[in-house]
mmCIF file of C-alpha atoms in Angstrom:
data_model
loop_
_atom_site.group_PDB
_atom_site.id
_atom_site.type_symbol
_atom_site.label_atom_id
_atom_site.label_comp_id
_atom_site.label_asym_id
_atom_site.label_seq_id
_atom_site.Cartn_x
_atom_site.Cartn_y
_atom_site.Cartn_z
ATOM 1 C CA MET X 1 18.362 2.034 10.797
ATOM 2 C CA HIS X 2 19.266 3.507 14.257
ATOM 3 C CA GLU X 3 17.955 1.536 17.098
ATOM 4 C CA GLU X 4 17.360 3.008 20.539
ATOM 5 C CA PRO X 5 16.841 1.549 23.983
ATOM 6 C CA GLN X 6 13.674 1.627 25.250
ATOM 7 C CA ALA X 7 13.241 2.019 29.516
ATOM 8 C CA ASP X 8 12.647 -1.984 29.697
ATOM 9 C CA GLY X 9 16.047 -2.324 27.854
ATOM 10 C CA LYS X 10 14.465 -3.520 24.671
ATOM 11 C CA PRO X 11 15.682 -1.921 21.268
ATOM 12 C CA ALA X 12 13.205 0.230 19.602
ATOM 13 C CA LEU X 13 13.422 1.968 16.061
ATOM 14 C CA GLY X 14 13.570 5.475 16.448
ATOM 15 C CA ASN X 15 11.317 8.337 14.257
ATOM 16 C CA ARG X 16 14.360 9.827 12.560
ATOM 17 C CA TRP X 17 14.930 7.228 9.488
ATOM 18 C CA PRO X 18 10.885 6.694 9.185
ATOM 19 C CA GLU X 19 10.225 10.192 8.773
ATOM 20 C CA ALA X 20 12.867 11.212 6.704
ATOM 21 C CA VAL X 21 12.417 8.171 4.147
ATOM 22 C CA THR X 22 8.836 8.829 4.092
ATOM 23 C CA SER X 23 8.921 12.267 3.523
ATOM 24 C CA ALA X 24 11.551 11.913 0.792
ATOM 25 C CA VAL X 25 9.745 9.036 -0.938
ATOM 26 C CA LEU X 26 6.629 11.374 -1.194
ATOM 27 C CA ILE X 27 8.733 14.474 -2.290
ATOM 28 C CA GLY X 28 9.200 11.946 -5.306
ATOM 29 C CA ILE X 29 6.043 11.156 -6.024
ATOM 30 C CA ALA X 30 4.801 14.628 -5.667
ATOM 31 C CA ILE X 31 7.449 15.553 -8.488
ATOM 32 C CA LEU X 32 6.306 12.667 -10.403
ATOM 33 C CA VAL X 33 2.569 14.034 -9.847
ATOM 34 C CA ILE X 34 3.921 17.678 -11.127
ATOM 35 C CA VAL X 35 6.049 16.591 -13.985
ATOM 36 C CA ASP X 36 3.430 14.636 -15.296
ATOM 37 C CA SER X 37 0.213 17.458 -14.908
ATOM 38 C CA LEU X 38 2.448 19.701 -16.542
ATOM 39 C CA ARG X 39 3.169 17.357 -19.317
ATOM 40 C CA ALA X 40 -0.684 16.628 -19.620
ATOM 41 C CA GLY X 41 -1.815 20.281 -19.200
ATOM 42 C CA ASN X 42 -2.329 22.011 -15.933
ATOM 43 C CA GLY X 43 -4.078 24.849 -17.480
ATOM 44 C CA TRP X 44 -7.623 26.187 -18.045
ATOM 45 C CA ALA X 45 -9.082 25.117 -21.356
ATOM 46 C CA GLU X 46 -12.318 26.433 -22.943
ATOM 47 C CA ASP X 47 -14.526 23.684 -21.792
ATOM 48 C CA GLY X 48 -12.540 23.534 -18.114
ATOM 49 C CA PRO X 49 -10.035 22.399 -16.247
ATOM 50 C CA GLU X 50 -7.193 20.468 -18.525
ATOM 51 C CA ALA X 51 -6.290 17.071 -17.340
ATOM 52 C CA GLY X 52 -3.510 17.963 -15.215
ATOM 53 C CA TYR X 53 -5.313 20.896 -13.794
ATOM 54 C CA PHE X 54 -6.076 18.977 -10.203
ATOM 55 C CA PRO X 55 -3.480 16.652 -10.024
ATOM 56 C CA PHE X 56 -1.095 19.826 -10.513
ATOM 57 C CA TYR X 57 -2.080 21.676 -7.405
ATOM 58 C CA ILE X 58 -2.325 18.208 -5.098
ATOM 59 C CA GLY X 59 1.044 17.840 -6.322
ATOM 60 C CA LEU X 60 2.096 21.064 -4.823
ATOM 61 C CA LEU X 61 0.521 20.434 -1.754
ATOM 62 C CA LEU X 62 2.192 17.224 -1.189
ATOM 63 C CA LEU X 63 5.395 18.532 -2.367
ATOM 64 C CA GLY X 64 5.251 21.512 0.424
ATOM 65 C CA ALA X 65 3.984 18.881 3.205
ATOM 66 C CA SER X 66 6.561 16.145 2.375
ATOM 67 C CA ALA X 67 9.431 19.021 2.149
ATOM 68 C CA THR X 68 8.636 20.514 5.448
ATOM 69 C CA VAL X 69 8.820 17.477 7.321
ATOM 70 C CA PHE X 70 11.901 16.325 5.428
ATOM 71 C CA ILE X 71 13.679 19.611 6.478
ATOM 72 C CA SER X 72 11.966 19.583 10.283
ATOM 73 C CA THR X 73 13.338 16.049 10.413
ATOM 74 C CA LEU X 74 17.076 17.127 9.863
ATOM 75 C CA SER X 75 16.855 20.119 11.440
ATOM 76 C CA ARG X 76 16.219 18.164 14.694
ATOM 77 C CA TRP X 77 18.347 14.871 13.548
ATOM 78 C CA ARG X 78 20.900 15.402 16.592
ATOM 79 C CA GLY X 79 18.270 15.596 19.031
ATOM 80 C CA LEU X 80 16.065 12.933 20.774
ATOM 81 C CA ASN X 81 15.166 10.124 18.748
ATOM 82 C CA GLU X 82 11.315 9.622 19.960
ATOM 83 C CA VAL X 83 10.281 5.873 19.991
ATOM 84 C CA PHE X 84 8.608 5.312 16.635
ATOM 85 C CA ALA X 85 8.126 1.513 17.022
ATOM 86 C CA ASP X 86 9.714 -1.158 19.354
ATOM 87 C CA ARG X 87 10.170 -4.910 17.932
ATOM 88 C CA GLU X 88 6.679 -6.394 18.852
ATOM 89 C CA GLN X 89 4.994 -3.307 17.038
ATOM 90 C CA LEU X 90 7.233 -3.778 14.034
ATOM 91 C CA LYS X 91 6.395 -7.721 13.956
ATOM 92 C CA CYS X 92 2.647 -6.837 13.820
ATOM 93 C CA VAL X 93 3.372 -4.706 11.135
ATOM 94 C CA ALA X 94 5.526 -6.920 8.984
ATOM 95 C CA ALA X 95 2.739 -9.869 9.623
ATOM 96 C CA VAL X 96 0.667 -7.929 7.561
ATOM 97 C CA LEU X 97 2.617 -6.033 5.189
ATOM 98 C CA LEU X 98 4.942 -9.308 4.377
ATOM 99 C CA PRO X 99 1.521 -11.484 3.258
ATOM 100 C CA MET X 100 0.036 -7.933 1.280
ATOM 101 C CA THR X 101 3.041 -7.682 -0.719
ATOM 102 C CA ALA X 102 2.945 -11.322 -1.861
ATOM 103 C CA TYR X 103 -0.282 -10.689 -2.732
ATOM 104 C CA VAL X 104 0.288 -8.075 -4.832
ATOM 105 C CA VAL X 105 3.116 -9.497 -6.766
ATOM 106 C CA ALA X 106 0.840 -13.173 -6.999
ATOM 107 C CA ILE X 107 -1.840 -11.081 -8.786
ATOM 108 C CA ALA X 108 0.458 -10.815 -11.984
ATOM 109 C CA GLY X 109 1.418 -14.414 -11.832
ATOM 110 C CA ILE X 110 -2.048 -16.247 -10.367
ATOM 111 C CA GLY X 111 -4.679 -13.538 -11.119
ATOM 112 C CA ILE X 112 -6.708 -11.607 -8.875
ATOM 113 C CA TYR X 113 -9.157 -14.747 -8.124
ATOM 114 C CA LEU X 114 -6.575 -16.948 -6.847
ATOM 115 C CA ALA X 115 -4.428 -14.570 -5.333
ATOM 116 C CA SER X 116 -7.392 -13.127 -3.067
ATOM 117 C CA PHE X 117 -8.250 -17.000 -2.312
ATOM 118 C CA ASN X 118 -5.135 -17.253 -0.813
ATOM 119 C CA LEU X 119 -4.834 -14.118 1.313
ATOM 120 C CA ILE X 120 -8.274 -14.532 2.458
ATOM 121 C CA ALA X 121 -7.209 -18.095 3.903
ATOM 122 C CA TYR X 122 -4.226 -17.480 5.067
ATOM 123 C CA PHE X 123 -5.273 -14.689 7.501
ATOM 124 C CA MET X 124 -8.534 -16.426 8.130
ATOM 125 C CA ARG X 125 -6.390 -19.392 9.536
ATOM 126 C CA ARG X 126 -3.314 -17.354 10.760
ATOM 127 C CA HIS X 127 -4.490 -14.627 12.536
ATOM 128 C CA GLY X 128 -8.633 -15.170 12.844
ATOM 129 C CA LYS X 129 -8.023 -18.868 14.010
ATOM 130 C CA TYR X 130 -11.087 -19.918 11.755
ATOM 131 C CA SER X 131 -12.045 -23.377 11.381
ATOM 132 C CA TRP X 132 -10.932 -24.845 7.843
ATOM 133 C CA ALA X 133 -15.170 -24.699 6.859
ATOM 134 C CA VAL X 134 -15.414 -21.343 7.262
ATOM 135 C CA THR X 135 -12.100 -20.470 5.758
ATOM 136 C CA MET X 136 -12.801 -22.070 2.808
ATOM 137 C CA SER X 137 -16.281 -20.800 2.363
ATOM 138 C CA VAL X 138 -14.959 -17.231 2.819
ATOM 139 C CA ALA X 139 -11.706 -17.759 0.681
ATOM 140 C CA VAL X 140 -13.784 -19.043 -2.022
ATOM 141 C CA GLY X 141 -17.101 -17.097 -2.066
ATOM 142 C CA VAL X 142 -15.490 -13.508 -1.817
ATOM 143 C CA PRO X 143 -13.505 -14.390 -5.314
ATOM 144 C CA MET X 144 -17.096 -15.448 -6.791
ATOM 145 C CA VAL X 145 -18.443 -12.383 -5.545
ATOM 146 C CA ILE X 146 -16.007 -10.316 -6.682
ATOM 147 C CA TYR X 147 -16.307 -12.181 -10.019
ATOM 148 C CA ALA X 148 -19.676 -11.895 -10.407
ATOM 149 C CA VAL X 149 -19.957 -7.965 -9.423
ATOM 150 C CA PHE X 150 -16.958 -6.953 -11.345
ATOM 151 C CA GLU X 151 -16.821 -9.295 -14.560
ATOM 152 C CA ARG X 152 -20.460 -10.213 -15.077
ATOM 153 C CA TRP X 153 -22.286 -7.258 -13.844
ATOM 154 C CA PHE X 154 -19.950 -4.176 -14.198
ATOM 155 C CA LEU X 155 -18.536 -5.620 -17.258
ATOM 156 C CA VAL X 156 -14.854 -4.714 -15.795
ATOM 157 C CA LEU X 157 -12.641 -7.268 -16.438
ATOM 158 C CA LEU X 158 -9.832 -7.962 -13.231
ATOM 159 C CA PRO X 159 -6.392 -9.073 -13.757
ATOM 160 C CA LYS X 160 -6.575 -12.807 -14.662
ATOM 161 C CA GLY X 161 -2.977 -13.064 -14.436
ATOM 162 C CA TYR X 162 -0.729 -15.678 -16.714
ATOM 163 C CA LEU X 163 -1.609 -18.786 -15.175
ATOM 164 C CA MET X 164 -5.642 -18.270 -15.594
ATOM 165 C CA GLN X 165 -4.880 -16.914 -19.641
ATOM 166 C CA TRP X 166 -3.138 -20.102 -19.990
ATOM 167 C CA MET X 167 -6.334 -21.729 -18.753
ATOM 168 C CA GLY X 168 -8.299 -19.566 -21.018
ATOM 169 C CA LEU X 169 -10.389 -18.369 -18.353
#
């Protein structure tokens, strides 16, 4: 990705690449939604709309908006590249994005409860600077409440992961 210097001399990320990549990904998602809506049926049946009726039109709207942004970005590619984010802002985004990505990946292996415990404990200690007592209380308590509400009260099973399945939980 191309970086433009800021007034203070520090490099900053321009907005061309983030706009182009994001709109291209959204175009792909829109096409996927439209194709799947056609597969599921996007018409009107005797008893109302078919399963793909509303997703089809949402996909069309998403496709139109994303294509507009993509074409607009390409048409002004050689013009002024406004600052999207400086290094400090990107560090703040990475400080949240990387642990959240690890959380999503960890759910498959250790389950949502242990992954949630780790994520809550990490954020409370690293970014909130809470004491160990408060951190452990919340990090243990929140997954327990989620378990009670979803698994016991609503009878909705949440992902246990391979570790908890192996342990028989």
